[in-house]
Each structure stands twice: as C-alpha cells, then as structure tokens.
Coordinates of C-alpha atoms and ligand atoms in Angstrom, one line a residue:
Chain A
M1180 CA -131.2 133.6 195.5
L1181 CA -128.8 135.2 193.2
S1182 CA -126.0 137.4 194.4
D1183 CA -125.5 140.8 193.1
E1184 CA -122.5 139.6 191.5
E1185 CA -124.0 136.7 189.7
R1186 CA -127.1 139.0 188.5
R1187 CA -125.0 141.2 187.0
A1188 CA -123.0 138.8 185.4
I1189 CA -125.7 137.2 183.7
E1190 CA -127.2 140.1 183.0
T1191 CA -123.9 140.7 180.6
E1192 CA -124.1 137.7 179.1
M1193 CA -128.6 138.7 178.2
S1194 CA -126.2 141.5 176.1
R1195 CA -124.4 139.9 173.9
Y1196 CA -127.8 138.0 172.0
E1197 CA -131.0 139.0 170.3
H1198 CA -133.0 137.5 173.0
K1199 CA -132.3 137.3 176.6
R1200 CA -132.5 133.3 177.2
A1201 CA -130.2 132.5 174.8
A1202 CA -128.0 133.2 177.8
S1203 CA -129.2 130.5 179.4
V1204 CA -126.2 127.9 179.0
D1205 CA -124.1 131.2 180.1
A1206 CA -125.9 132.1 183.1
L1207 CA -126.1 128.1 184.3
K1208 CA -122.1 128.0 184.0
I1209 CA -122.4 131.3 185.3
I1210 CA -123.9 130.2 188.7
Q1211 CA -121.8 126.9 188.9
R1212 CA -118.2 128.9 189.1
H1213 CA -120.1 131.0 192.0
R1214 CA -121.1 127.9 193.2
G1215 CA -119.4 125.0 192.4
W1216 CA -122.6 123.4 191.3
V1217 CA -125.9 125.0 190.4
D1218 CA -129.2 124.3 193.3
D1219 CA -132.8 124.6 192.7
A1220 CA -133.1 128.3 194.1
A1221 CA -130.8 129.8 191.8
L1222 CA -131.6 128.2 188.9
R1223 CA -135.4 129.4 189.6
D1224 CA -134.1 132.8 189.8
A1225 CA -132.1 132.6 187.2
A1226 CA -135.5 131.4 185.1
E1227 CA -137.2 134.2 186.2
L1228 CA -134.6 136.7 184.8
L1229 CA -134.2 135.0 181.4
G1230 CA -137.7 135.2 181.0
G1231 CA -138.5 131.2 180.7
S1232 CA -139.9 128.7 183.1
P1233 CA -137.7 126.8 185.6
A1234 CA -138.6 123.6 183.6
E1235 CA -137.3 124.7 180.3
L1236 CA -134.2 126.1 182.2
D1237 CA -133.7 122.9 183.7
G1238 CA -134.7 120.9 180.8
V1239 CA -131.4 122.5 179.5
A1240 CA -128.8 122.4 182.6
T1241 CA -130.0 118.7 182.2
F1242 CA -128.8 118.2 178.6
Y1243 CA -125.3 118.9 179.4
N1244 CA -122.8 116.5 180.8
L1245 CA -120.9 120.1 182.2
I1246 CA -123.7 121.6 184.2
F1247 CA -123.6 120.0 187.5
R1248 CA -126.8 120.4 189.4
H1249 CA -125.5 118.6 191.8
P1250 CA -122.5 119.2 194.6
V1251 CA -119.0 118.4 192.8
G1252 CA -115.5 118.4 194.6
R1253 CA -113.2 121.2 194.6
H1254 CA -111.7 119.5 191.8
V1255 CA -113.4 118.0 188.9
I1256 CA -111.2 115.5 187.1
L1257 CA -112.4 114.7 183.4
L1258 CA -111.0 111.7 182.6
C1259 CA -111.2 110.7 178.6
D1260 CA -112.8 107.7 177.7
S1261 CA -112.5 108.0 174.2
I1262 CA -111.0 105.8 171.6
S1263 CA -107.6 107.0 170.9
C1264 CA -107.4 106.8 174.9
W1265 CA -108.4 103.8 175.3
I1266 CA -106.1 102.7 172.7
C1267 CA -103.6 104.2 174.7
G1268 CA -103.8 103.0 178.4
Y1269 CA -107.2 104.1 179.5
E1270 CA -107.8 101.3 181.5
P1271 CA -104.7 101.3 183.8
V1272 CA -105.2 104.9 184.5
H1273 CA -108.7 104.4 184.9
R1274 CA -108.1 102.0 187.9
E1275 CA -105.2 103.5 189.0
L1276 CA -107.6 107.0 189.8
R1277 CA -110.3 104.9 191.4
E1278 CA -107.5 102.9 193.9
R1279 CA -105.9 106.3 194.7
L1280 CA -109.2 108.5 195.4
G1281 CA -110.9 105.3 196.4
I1282 CA -114.4 106.3 194.9
A1283 CA -116.1 105.2 191.1
M1284 CA -116.9 107.2 188.1
G1285 CA -119.4 109.8 188.9
Q1286 CA -118.1 109.8 193.0
T1287 CA -117.1 112.9 194.9
T1288 CA -114.0 111.5 197.6
P1289 CA -115.7 112.1 201.0
D1290 CA -113.2 115.3 202.3
G1291 CA -114.6 117.0 199.2
R1292 CA -111.4 117.4 197.1
F1293 CA -111.9 115.6 194.2
T1294 CA -115.1 114.6 192.0
L1295 CA -114.1 111.8 189.2
L1296 CA -116.6 112.5 185.6
P1297 CA -115.4 110.8 182.7
T1298 CA -115.4 113.1 179.3
A1299 CA -115.6 112.0 175.3
C1300 CA -112.4 113.1 173.0
L1301 CA -110.7 115.5 174.8
G1302 CA -109.2 116.8 171.7
A1303 CA -105.7 115.7 172.5
C1304 CA -105.6 112.4 171.1
D1305 CA -101.5 112.4 171.0
G1306 CA -100.7 112.9 173.9
A1307 CA -103.4 110.0 175.0
P1308 CA -103.9 109.4 177.2
V1309 CA -105.4 112.1 179.5
L1310 CA -107.4 114.2 181.8
L1311 CA -108.2 117.6 182.5
I1312 CA -108.6 118.7 186.5
D1313 CA -110.0 122.4 186.7
D1314 CA -108.2 124.4 183.9
D1315 CA -105.6 122.0 183.2
L1316 CA -104.8 119.3 180.5
H1317 CA -102.6 116.3 181.4
R1318 CA -100.8 114.3 178.5
N1319 CA -99.4 111.3 178.3
L1320 CA -100.8 109.6 181.4
T1321 CA -98.9 106.3 183.2
P1322 CA -101.0 105.1 186.6
G1323 CA -97.3 106.1 187.9
C1324 CA -97.6 109.6 187.4
L1325 CA -100.6 110.2 189.4
D1326 CA -99.7 110.8 191.9
T1327 CA -97.7 114.0 191.6
I1328 CA -100.6 115.5 189.8
L1329 CA -102.9 115.1 192.3
A1330 CA -100.4 116.0 194.9
N1331 CA -101.0 119.8 193.0
Y1332 CA -105.0 120.0 194.1
D1333 CA -105.1 120.5 197.4
Chain B
M796 CA -90.4 122.5 151.9
A797 CA -94.1 122.3 150.8
E798 CA -95.9 125.6 152.0
T799 CA -97.9 125.9 155.8
P800 CA -100.1 128.8 155.8
L801 CA -102.5 127.6 158.8
T802 CA -99.6 126.9 161.1
Q803 CA -96.8 128.9 159.6
N804 CA -97.1 131.0 162.5
I805 CA -97.1 127.7 165.2
Q806 CA -94.7 126.9 167.5
P807 CA -95.2 124.7 169.8
D808 CA -94.9 125.5 173.5
R809 CA -94.6 128.8 172.6
E810 CA -97.1 131.7 173.4
P811 CA -99.2 132.7 170.1
L812 CA -98.2 135.9 168.0
A813 CA -99.5 139.0 170.1
L814 CA -101.1 141.7 167.3
R815 CA -98.0 143.6 166.5
D816 CA -96.1 140.1 165.5
Y817 CA -99.1 139.1 164.0
Q818 CA -99.2 141.6 162.1
R819 CA -95.3 141.9 161.0
A820 CA -95.7 138.4 160.1
G821 CA -98.0 139.5 157.6
G822 CA -101.2 139.6 159.7
Y823 CA -104.5 141.3 159.0
Q824 CA -103.2 142.1 155.3
A825 CA -105.9 140.2 153.9
L826 CA -108.6 142.0 156.3
R827 CA -107.0 145.4 154.3
K828 CA -106.8 144.3 151.0
A829 CA -110.4 142.8 151.6
L830 CA -112.2 146.2 152.9
Q831 CA -110.4 148.2 150.5
E832 CA -110.7 146.2 147.1
M833 CA -113.2 143.9 147.3
D834 CA -116.4 143.8 147.1
P835 CA -118.4 140.7 148.7
Q836 CA -119.5 138.6 146.3
R837 CA -115.8 138.6 144.9
I838 CA -114.9 137.5 148.1
I839 CA -117.4 134.8 147.4
A840 CA -116.0 133.9 144.0
V841 CA -112.6 133.3 145.0
V842 CA -113.2 131.2 147.6
K843 CA -115.7 129.1 145.5
D844 CA -112.9 129.1 142.1
S845 CA -110.4 128.3 145.1
K846 CA -112.3 124.6 145.6
L847 CA -112.1 125.2 149.7
R848 CA -114.5 122.6 151.2
G849 CA -115.6 122.5 155.0
R850 CA -113.2 120.9 157.3
G851 CA -115.8 119.8 159.6
G852 CA -116.4 116.4 158.5
A853 CA -118.9 117.1 155.5
G854 CA -116.4 118.5 152.9
F855 CA -118.6 120.8 151.6
P856 CA -117.7 124.0 148.8
T857 CA -117.2 126.9 151.3
G858 CA -118.2 129.4 148.3
T859 CA -121.2 127.5 147.7
K860 CA -122.3 127.8 150.6
W861 CA -121.8 130.8 151.7
S862 CA -123.4 131.9 147.7
F863 CA -126.5 130.6 149.0
V864 CA -126.7 133.7 151.7
P865 CA -129.6 136.0 150.2
Q866 CA -128.1 139.0 149.8
G867 CA -129.5 142.3 148.5
E868 CA -131.9 144.6 149.2
D869 CA -134.9 142.0 149.5
A870 CA -132.7 139.4 151.1
P871 CA -133.4 140.0 155.8
Q872 CA -131.4 142.5 156.7
R873 CA -129.7 141.0 160.0
K874 CA -126.8 137.8 159.6
Y875 CA -124.7 135.8 160.9
L876 CA -121.8 133.5 161.3
V877 CA -121.2 131.5 163.5
A878 CA -117.9 129.2 164.3
N879 CA -117.6 126.0 164.7
A880 CA -114.8 125.0 167.1
D881 CA -116.6 122.1 169.4
E882 CA -114.3 119.7 168.1
M883 CA -115.5 116.7 169.9
E884 CA -115.3 113.6 167.1
P885 CA -113.5 111.2 168.6
G886 CA -110.0 111.1 168.0
T887 CA -109.7 114.8 166.6
F888 CA -107.0 117.5 167.6
K889 CA -106.4 119.9 164.6
D890 CA -108.8 123.0 165.4
R891 CA -107.3 123.7 168.7
L892 CA -104.5 123.5 167.2
L893 CA -105.2 126.6 165.2
M894 CA -107.4 128.5 168.3
E895 CA -104.5 128.0 170.7
G896 CA -101.4 128.1 168.4
D897 CA -102.7 131.3 166.1
P898 CA -105.7 133.2 167.7
H899 CA -105.3 136.7 165.5
Q900 CA -105.2 134.2 162.0
F901 CA -108.8 133.1 163.1
V902 CA -110.4 136.2 164.4
E903 CA -108.8 137.8 160.9
A904 CA -110.1 134.7 158.9
L905 CA -113.7 135.7 161.2
I906 CA -114.1 139.4 160.0
I907 CA -113.4 139.0 156.7
S908 CA -116.0 135.6 156.1
A909 CA -118.5 138.2 157.7
Y910 CA -117.6 140.5 155.5
A911 CA -118.0 138.3 152.5
I912 CA -121.6 137.3 153.8
G913 CA -122.7 140.4 155.1
A914 CA -123.1 139.1 158.6
Q915 CA -123.1 142.0 161.5
T916 CA -122.7 139.6 164.1
V917 CA -120.1 136.5 164.9
Y918 CA -120.5 133.8 167.4
I919 CA -117.5 131.4 168.3
F920 CA -119.1 128.4 169.7
L921 CA -116.4 126.9 171.8
R922 CA -116.1 123.5 173.4
D923 CA -116.0 124.3 176.7
E924 CA -112.5 122.0 177.4
Y925 CA -111.2 124.5 175.6
R926 CA -109.6 127.0 178.1
L927 CA -106.0 128.1 176.6
A928 CA -108.0 128.3 173.9
A929 CA -110.5 130.3 174.7
R930 CA -108.1 132.5 176.9
H931 CA -106.3 133.0 173.6
L932 CA -109.0 133.9 171.7
E933 CA -110.6 136.7 174.7
R934 CA -106.7 138.6 174.4
A935 CA -107.3 138.5 170.4
I936 CA -110.2 139.9 170.5
H937 CA -109.2 141.8 173.2
E938 CA -106.4 143.4 171.1
A939 CA -108.4 143.4 167.6
R940 CA -111.0 146.0 169.0
A941 CA -108.5 148.3 170.2
A942 CA -106.8 148.5 167.2
D943 CA -110.0 149.0 164.8
L944 CA -109.5 145.9 163.1
L945 CA -112.9 145.0 164.7
G946 CA -115.9 146.7 166.4
R947 CA -118.3 149.6 164.7
D948 CA -115.7 151.1 161.9
I949 CA -113.1 148.6 160.7
L950 CA -109.9 150.3 159.6
G951 CA -112.3 153.4 158.3
S952 CA -114.2 151.3 156.1
G953 CA -117.7 151.9 157.6
F954 CA -118.0 147.8 157.7
A955 CA -119.2 147.0 161.2
V956 CA -118.9 143.6 163.0
D957 CA -118.9 142.1 166.6
L958 CA -117.8 138.8 167.3
H959 CA -118.7 136.8 171.2
I960 CA -117.6 133.4 171.8
H961 CA -120.1 131.4 173.5
T962 CA -118.7 128.3 175.7
S963 CA -120.8 125.2 175.4
A964 CA -121.0 123.1 178.2
G965 CA -120.6 119.2 176.4
R966 CA -122.3 117.0 174.2
Y967 CA -120.7 116.1 171.1
I968 CA -124.4 117.2 169.5
C969 CA -124.0 120.2 169.8
G970 CA -121.7 120.2 167.4
E971 CA -124.2 119.6 164.3
E972 CA -124.7 122.7 163.3
T973 CA -128.6 122.9 163.2
A974 CA -128.3 121.4 167.4
L975 CA -126.1 123.6 167.4
L976 CA -128.3 126.8 166.3
N977 CA -130.6 125.7 169.1
A978 CA -127.6 125.4 171.6
L979 CA -127.0 129.2 170.9
E980 CA -130.2 130.0 170.9
G981 CA -130.6 128.2 174.6
R982 CA -132.8 125.9 173.5
R983 CA -131.9 122.0 174.6
A984 CA -129.6 121.1 171.9
I985 CA -131.4 118.5 169.2
P986 CA -130.9 118.8 165.7
R987 CA -133.6 121.2 163.3
A988 CA -135.5 119.8 160.3
K989 CA -133.4 120.5 157.6
P990 CA -134.7 121.8 155.3
P991 CA -134.6 125.1 155.6
Y992 CA -131.0 125.6 155.9
P993 CA -129.0 127.8 158.2
Q994 CA -128.4 129.7 155.2
Q995 CA -132.0 130.7 154.7
A996 CA -132.8 130.4 158.1
G997 CA -130.8 130.0 161.1
L998 CA -130.0 131.5 164.6
W999 CA -133.2 132.9 165.5
G1000 CA -134.9 132.6 162.3
W1001 CA -132.4 135.0 160.4
P1002 CA -130.1 133.6 157.3
T1003 CA -126.5 132.0 159.2
V1004 CA -123.5 130.4 157.9
V1005 CA -121.7 127.5 159.9
N1006 CA -118.2 126.4 159.2
N1007 CA -115.4 125.0 160.9
V1008 CA -113.1 126.7 163.0
E1009 CA -110.2 124.9 159.9
T1010 CA -112.1 126.3 157.1
L1011 CA -112.6 129.6 157.9
C1012 CA -108.9 129.7 158.7
N1013 CA -108.1 129.2 155.3
V1014 CA -110.0 132.2 153.6
P1015 CA -107.4 135.2 154.7
H1016 CA -104.4 133.0 153.0
I1017 CA -107.1 132.9 149.9
V1018 CA -107.3 136.8 150.0
N1019 CA -104.4 137.4 150.1
R1020 CA -102.7 134.8 147.8
G1021 CA -105.4 134.3 145.4
A1022 CA -107.6 131.0 144.6
E1023 CA -104.9 129.7 142.0
W1024 CA -101.8 129.8 144.6
Y1025 CA -105.0 127.6 146.9
R1026 CA -105.2 124.9 144.2
K1027 CA -101.7 124.3 143.2
L1028 CA -101.4 123.5 147.4
S1029 CA -103.2 120.4 147.2
R1030 CA -101.9 117.5 144.8
T1031 CA -105.1 116.6 144.1
E1032 CA -108.6 118.4 142.5
D1033 CA -109.7 119.3 146.0
G1034 CA -108.1 123.1 146.8
G1035 CA -105.3 124.1 149.5
T1036 CA -103.5 122.2 152.9
K1037 CA -105.1 119.9 155.3
L1038 CA -104.1 119.6 159.6
F1039 CA -103.3 115.7 159.0
G1040 CA -103.4 114.1 162.7
V1041 CA -102.6 110.5 163.9
S1042 CA -103.3 109.2 167.3
G1043 CA -102.8 105.3 168.3
H1044 CA -99.7 103.0 168.7
V1045 CA -97.7 104.7 166.2
N1046 CA -94.3 106.7 166.8
R1047 CA -94.6 109.8 166.4
P1048 CA -98.6 110.9 167.2
G1049 CA -99.2 114.6 166.0
C1050 CA -100.8 116.6 163.2
W1051 CA -99.2 118.2 160.6
E1052 CA -100.2 120.3 158.0
L1053 CA -99.8 119.1 154.6
P1054 CA -100.8 119.1 151.1
M1055 CA -104.2 118.1 150.8
G1056 CA -103.8 114.7 148.3
T1057 CA -100.6 113.3 150.8
S1058 CA -101.4 109.7 150.8
M1059 CA -101.9 108.0 153.9
R1060 CA -99.0 105.6 153.6
E1061 CA -96.4 109.2 154.3
L1062 CA -98.9 110.4 156.6
L1063 CA -98.3 107.4 158.7
E1064 CA -94.9 106.6 157.9
E1065 CA -93.0 109.4 157.0
H1066 CA -95.0 111.8 159.5
A1067 CA -96.4 109.6 162.8
G1068 CA -92.7 107.6 162.2
G1069 CA -94.8 104.1 161.2
M1070 CA -95.8 101.6 164.1
Q1071 CA -94.3 101.6 167.5
A1072 CA -92.2 98.0 167.7
G1073 CA -94.6 95.0 168.4
Y1074 CA -97.7 96.6 167.1
R1075 CA -98.9 95.7 163.3
F1076 CA -101.4 98.0 161.4
R1077 CA -104.5 96.5 160.9
G1078 CA -106.5 99.5 160.0
V1079 CA -107.3 103.5 160.3
L1080 CA -110.5 105.2 160.6
P1081 CA -109.3 108.4 158.2
G1082 CA -110.7 111.4 159.4
G1083 CA -112.5 110.6 163.3
G1084 CA -114.4 108.1 165.1
S1085 CA -117.5 108.6 162.7
T1086 CA -115.4 107.7 159.5
P1087 CA -115.6 104.0 157.9
F1088 CA -112.0 101.8 158.3
L1089 CA -109.9 101.4 155.0
V1090 CA -107.3 98.8 155.4
A1091 CA -103.5 98.1 154.4
E1092 CA -104.9 97.8 150.5
H1093 CA -105.4 101.9 150.8
L1094 CA -102.5 103.1 152.2
D1095 CA -101.3 104.5 149.0
L1096 CA -104.8 106.6 148.1
P1097 CA -104.7 110.2 148.2
L1098 CA -106.2 111.8 150.9
D1099 CA -108.7 113.9 150.0
F1100 CA -112.1 113.6 149.9
D1101 CA -113.0 112.4 146.4
H1102 CA -110.4 109.5 146.2
L1103 CA -111.9 108.1 150.1
A1104 CA -115.4 108.4 149.3
Q1105 CA -114.4 106.2 146.3
A1106 CA -112.9 104.0 148.8
G1107 CA -115.9 103.6 150.5
S1108 CA -114.8 106.0 153.7
R1109 CA -114.8 109.6 154.2
L1110 CA -111.5 112.1 154.4
G1111 CA -113.9 113.5 157.9
T1112 CA -111.8 116.1 160.1
G1113 CA -108.7 114.2 158.6
T1114 CA -107.5 113.3 161.8
M1115 CA -107.1 109.2 161.8
V1116 CA -106.9 107.0 164.3
V1117 CA -105.2 103.6 163.9
L1118 CA -105.9 100.1 164.6
D1119 CA -103.4 98.2 165.5
D1120 CA -102.5 94.1 165.8
R1121 CA -102.7 93.9 170.0
T1122 CA -106.3 95.8 170.5
S1123 CA -109.4 94.3 170.6
L1124 CA -111.5 95.2 167.0
L1125 CA -114.6 94.5 169.2
G1126 CA -113.1 96.7 172.3
F1127 CA -112.4 99.1 169.9
L1128 CA -115.6 99.3 168.4
G1129 CA -117.5 99.0 171.7
N1130 CA -115.9 102.3 173.0
L1131 CA -117.3 104.1 169.8
E1132 CA -121.1 102.5 170.1
H1133 CA -120.9 103.4 173.6
F1134 CA -119.5 107.0 172.9
Y1135 CA -122.7 107.6 170.1
A1136 CA -125.3 106.0 172.4
Q1137 CA -124.1 108.2 175.1
E1138 CA -124.0 111.1 173.0
S1139 CA -127.9 110.3 170.8
C1140 CA -130.3 113.7 171.7
G1141 CA -132.6 110.9 171.9
W1142 CA -135.0 112.7 169.5
C1143 CA -135.6 109.6 167.2
T1144 CA -136.0 105.9 168.0
P1145 CA -133.7 104.1 165.8
C1146 CA -130.5 106.3 167.2
R1147 CA -131.7 106.5 170.7
D1148 CA -133.3 102.4 170.8
G1149 CA -130.9 101.2 168.3
L1150 CA -127.5 102.3 169.5
P1151 CA -127.5 100.4 173.1
W1152 CA -128.4 97.8 171.4
V1153 CA -125.5 98.2 169.1
E1154 CA -123.5 98.4 171.8
R1155 CA -124.4 95.9 174.4
V1156 CA -124.0 93.0 171.2
L1157 CA -120.6 94.3 170.9
A1158 CA -120.3 93.5 174.5
A1159 CA -121.9 90.3 174.7
L1160 CA -119.3 89.5 171.4
A1161 CA -116.3 91.0 172.8
R1162 CA -116.4 88.8 176.0
G1163 CA -116.9 85.7 174.1
E1164 CA -120.9 85.2 174.6
G1165 CA -122.3 86.1 171.5
Q1166 CA -125.5 84.2 170.1
P1167 CA -126.3 83.0 166.9
G1168 CA -127.8 85.8 165.1
D1169 CA -125.6 89.0 166.5
I1170 CA -123.8 89.3 163.5
E1171 CA -126.8 89.7 161.5
M1172 CA -128.5 92.1 163.3
L1173 CA -125.6 94.3 164.1
H1174 CA -125.8 94.0 159.9
R1175 CA -129.3 95.4 159.7
H1176 CA -128.4 98.3 162.2
T1177 CA -125.7 99.2 160.0
R1178 CA -128.9 99.3 157.3
F1179 CA -131.6 100.9 159.5
L1180 CA -129.3 103.2 161.5
G1181 CA -127.8 104.3 157.4
P1182 CA -128.0 107.7 155.9
G1183 CA -131.6 109.0 155.4
K1184 CA -133.2 106.6 158.2
T1185 CA -132.4 109.1 161.3
F1186 CA -133.4 112.6 161.9
C1187 CA -129.9 113.8 161.2
A1188 CA -126.0 112.4 160.6
H1189 CA -125.1 111.0 164.1
A1190 CA -126.2 107.4 164.0
P1191 CA -125.5 107.5 160.1
G1192 CA -121.7 108.7 161.5
A1193 CA -122.1 105.8 164.0
M1194 CA -122.7 103.0 161.9
G1195 CA -119.8 103.7 159.4
P1196 CA -116.7 102.2 161.3
L1197 CA -119.2 98.8 162.1
E1198 CA -120.3 98.4 158.7
S1199 CA -116.8 98.6 157.2
A1200 CA -115.3 96.1 160.0
L1201 CA -118.3 93.7 159.1
K1202 CA -116.2 93.6 155.6
Y1203 CA -113.1 94.1 156.7
F1204 CA -112.6 91.8 159.8
P1205 CA -115.2 89.2 159.9
E1206 CA -113.3 86.6 161.4
D1207 CA -113.1 89.1 164.8
F1208 CA -117.2 89.1 165.1
E1209 CA -117.6 85.1 165.0
A1210 CA -115.1 84.5 167.4
G1211 CA -117.5 86.5 169.9
I1212 CA -119.7 83.8 168.6
R1213 CA -120.8 81.2 172.0
Q1214 CA -119.5 77.9 171.0
P1215 CA -122.8 75.7 171.7
V1216 CA -122.6 73.8 174.6
R1217 CA -124.2 70.2 173.0
T1218 CA -125.8 68.4 175.9
T1219 CA -125.8 64.6 175.9
L1220 CA -129.1 64.5 174.3
E1221 CA -128.2 66.1 171.2
A1222 CA -124.8 64.1 171.1
G1223 CA -126.7 61.1 171.3
Ligands
LIG1102 C1 -123.2 114.9 164.8 C2 -122.5 115.5 164.6 C3 -121.1 116.2 164.7 C4 -120.4 117.0 164.6 N1 -119.4 118.0 165.0 C5 -119.1 118.7 164.6 C6 -118.0 119.5 165.6 O1 -118.3 119.5 166.6 N2 -117.6 120.7 164.1 C7 -117.5 121.1 163.4 O2 -116.7 122.0 162.7 N3 -118.2 120.3 162.7 C8 -119.3 119.2 163.4 N4 -120.7 118.3 162.6 C9 -120.4 119.3 161.4 C10 -121.5 120.6 161.0 O3 -122.5 119.9 161.2 C11 -121.1 120.9 159.8 O4 -121.5 120.3 158.9 C12 -119.6 121.5 159.6 O5 -119.0 122.2 160.8 C13 -120.5 122.6 158.6 O6 -119.0 123.2 158.9 P1 -117.9 123.4 157.5 O7 -119.1 123.2 155.6 O8 -117.2 124.1 157.7 O9 -117.3 122.2 157.4 C14 -120.8 117.7 162.9 C15 -121.8 116.7 162.8 C16 -122.7 116.0 163.1 C17 -123.5 115.2 162.5
LIG1103 S1 -130.0 110.3 164.9 FE1 -129.6 110.7 166.8 S2 -128.9 112.5 167.4 FE2 -129.6 112.9 165.4 S3 -131.3 113.7 166.0 FE3 -132.3 111.5 165.9 S4 -131.6 110.5 168.2 FE4 -131.0 112.8 167.8
LIG1104 S1 -109.9 110.3 172.6 FE1 -108.8 111.0 174.5 S2 -108.0 113.1 174.1 FE2 -109.0 112.1 171.8

C-alpha cells in the first residue's frame, strides 16, 4: 500500500509531464526514498496510479541500477569502478572496503548499516578513485582513509 | 589572458552565484537582449554563424540542428527542449562543473534556447548521482521563477516556458538521445530507430531538441557578444572555447576552459602538469572512454573536431584519459569493455553478445592465457560491432579504443597468447 504522502508526491510528479506514465521513474524513486527500496505491493499500487501494468513498471524498475527491488542497508556505498578510478587505485580501495565491511560487492552488512555496490564513472575522475555514500562524494581515496569516512555513517 | 566565458563565474569551493550576484556579473543580459531585440530565427542564425558544435560527443553543428525543428503555422504547435545532463561517459567530468559551479548560466541558456526553437517546456535530464548539481539547479530555477525570468510571461515579453528537472536512475545508455526520450516518457530506455530524428518527432512525438549541457551554456555568450567574437575564441575552425579535462597519472588532474584548438601537449604539460614521476606517457583517449587512442606522434595536434577525426579519433567530450607505461593496456581495455558490456541495453545481438565475448577474451589475454586466433577474433569484432552494424552508437563507441589499441600496441596483445606447451610426442 502506498502511503498518502507517497501518493501525493507521485501525483505532483505526474503533473509535470504530458502523460502520467512518464512519472514512472519519479514514482519508483519516491517509494525508494520512503522505504529504502521498492517492494511488490508499492510497485503494484504505483503502476495503477500511473495507468500501466505492474509488469511494465517492473520492466522499467529493473532496467535501472539505482532502483532497488531488494532491501538495502541504511547507507548505500557506490564505488566507482570505471577507467580513471581503476587506473588510480580502485583495486586496493575495493579490497580494503570488502575487508572492513566483511562483505562482497552487491551485499549488505549483517547489521544493515552498509550496502556496497559498483557504479560507473561518477564524473569526478580528477579526484579518482572516488565513491559516493548517500549524497556525499568522497574523492582521492586511499585504503587508509576509509575508516574515517565510514565512521560518519551509522 | 584568454577569455573563459563559460567558467568566468566559477570558483572551486565557493557557493555558486545567487541570482543577484549573477545578474551583477552580467547574467540574464543575454535573455533580455534575446527577448527584446532578436526574433528566434535571428538567434538560430547567430548560433549557426558562431560555428558552435555539440559538446555531447558527436560534434553536430548546433545551429543546424535547431534549424531542423519545423516552424511556422503548419508546424506542430508543441515543442520540447531537453538538456542532456546524463554525463556518464567514462573519464568525463565537465558538465558537473558547469551545473554545480554556475547553475544560473545554465538556466539562462535553457530559456534562450527554448525561445530560439519555440519550445514551451524544457527538461533537464540529470543523472541521479549529481546530487549537488540538483540542489544548485533547483535553487537557481526557484530564484529565476520568483524574478519572472522563467514562467508565464518572461520579463513582460509574453514568452512562456516551463523548466523541469528529471533525475534519472543510472544506466549509461540513457545518455543516447533517443534512449533518453524513452526514459523521459517512462519506458525502458532502449534507443529508437532514426529517422525520424528527434527534431521532427521526439518526446511524445513532438519536435524535440536534445543538447548537451556544455553546448547550451555557450548560447548566452554567443547572443551577448556575437558570432564573430565567439569564433575568434578558438584557434581553429570550430568556434569557441572548450572544457578540456585530464585524468590518469598526471600531476594535476583537472578540467580547464581553453581555446578550441589548444594542443594536446599544452593541455597535458602546462595544465595537467605532465606525467607523475615514475610514469611515462603511452597514449590517450582524447575525449572519454569511447574515443580511439592517440599516441605520442599526435601530441601537437590542435584539439578540435576535424583534426582529431583526421587522426582517426574523435574529440568526443574533450576530457581525456591518459594511459601510462605502468598500467596494463589489456587491463585498461578490459575495464572499458566490461563497462560497455554491462551497459549494453541488450536490444541488438552484435552488441549484447559481442561485448561480453570481447571482455572475456581480453581477460584471458591479460592473464597470459589467450588462444591462437584470439587477436583475429578481436579484429573481427571491431568490424561486426562497428559503425552501421548496430542499432545505436554504443557498440561502435566500445570498439574505438580496442581497434586503435590493436593498431598502436599490437605487442601487448601478442604477449597475452599462451605459449603452446610442446608434448614429447611433438618434440620427438
Ligand atoms: C551510448 C551513448 C551515450 C551518450 N551519453 C551522452 C551523455 O551522457 N551526455 C551527452 O550530452 N550526450 C551523450 N550522448 C550523445 C547524445 O546521443 C547526443 O548526441 C547529444 O546529447 C547531443 O547533444 P549535442 O549536439 O549538444 O552534442 C551519448 C551517445 C551515446 C551513443
Ligand atoms: S548497440 Fe547496444 S546499446 Fe545500442 S541498441 Fe544495440 S544493444 Fe542497445
Ligand atoms: S572513472 Fe571514476 S569518477 Fe570517472
């Protein structure tokens, strides 16, 4: 079930396009902002609101790497694995992150604190290697600086 | 000092100019001039005359693109302008700077450009990860609306335009202009067949212009100062300045606004500070992850669309990735092709099946476990996935670095082929 708040937010987005279906990605992101991920019941309700089928909306949802159809941790770490970051030290940073968190790419820590995901170029290649946690971009990473960064997120 | 119109208001680590300061620095003068003194046709003519070419990768002349939008009584009444702010080409970091650093410049550019093509609605198609850019743009849009620079009756001229930010949710292919239109309509973001081109039938079938952020940011300056001034900013035939970037093992990775036609040597040595100690230059992707390698012999080429095309590469986004002698070429290519394989939309077979194959072969070669015939196989893929063989330019883009690497660095590939273990039978 969509909450009233989610429903209202989706309806506002729908008004910004010529056809309401265009608000599909906006709707998925609104749900995700409220729940952390997009569950089946919310997806079904949103599809109805947008005037399409759940299967169609799921087809859109699963196309995007930043729409989560599974629960994720409280903080999502997006580690850039594209070319400039790879050249400038992605691998040692990745190794250290995996060890610190005790998880592999795509997994969530058992305490639900972090999910670790790979991402394509974050458009900050002059600060490579970089990662994004929630809204914060962290640049010029070294394995040694990860502790301090992670400590900011409980 | 050379002029830097696009970045003149941008200072790193400082909040961008708010509306009042932006106007004090001359901002929204171009919008006033456009609305009060120029009809749309005149603006299109000036942009054409300025020799501004698209900064999104393909370098298409902007004024010409605009002139394809049907105008007049019989033309479709609704039109759209879409700013491509998806910036996901590996190694590219320039549009971020413009949106975070001077959001009002971009907003002004959008209003003038919408006026020029007759669009009533503008969408900024922004990648989700650009959270700071989103915040800065939202504030600028809000300020512009409150000051009647945006909305129903702009500066009392009767011209009306609405501006929306659409934040996306990942996937490189969304930056391809027809996939972007599908994404905006809330469909799976697979490319559309061309023709019809978006200028004829784009968003919901209406004429639509898709332009890159940097391309658009040039427009207010061209309107203000004229086509001739703009052409003269450049050292070559293509007009204007360009945001050039350098990443990799150089001393000062960064992004600078320089005259179009600046040489690669000047960019690498003076601005990026040369290679870091212990690293030697081997080659460069001059304009992002889908542009073919250039090597030392090309260092004195002026960086513009035609010179790089003649040298077998492309200016692309103008942000270069440097390959050094301590980075494995096969690893470098493997990283790129992994990206392209993962980001393929899966619509057409050569791209969907060919890219993972290329990725696997490169990985085997990097481990020294390549098979005889692998190099020929890679050559074959550069043809089967080349221009004209796939539904969109994603796969040809993926083949650019590979094909040029096979040409300039064949020894790296040969070294990856496993040496046959001779059995006693053969030996005897
Ligand atoms: C796979 C692919 C991804 C693209 N991504 C972008 C992008 O992120 N930003 C962009 O401006 N252009 C991108 N382009 C180019 C656009 O299709 C289009 O040519 C461009 O936005 C037009 O703007 P311009 O004429 O101002 O350069 C991409 C093209 C392809 C084939
Ligand atoms: S070339 Fe690749 S990305 Fe483009 S339409 Fe075909 S499968 Fe999709
Ligand atoms: S390659 Fe990592 S930010 Fe560009």
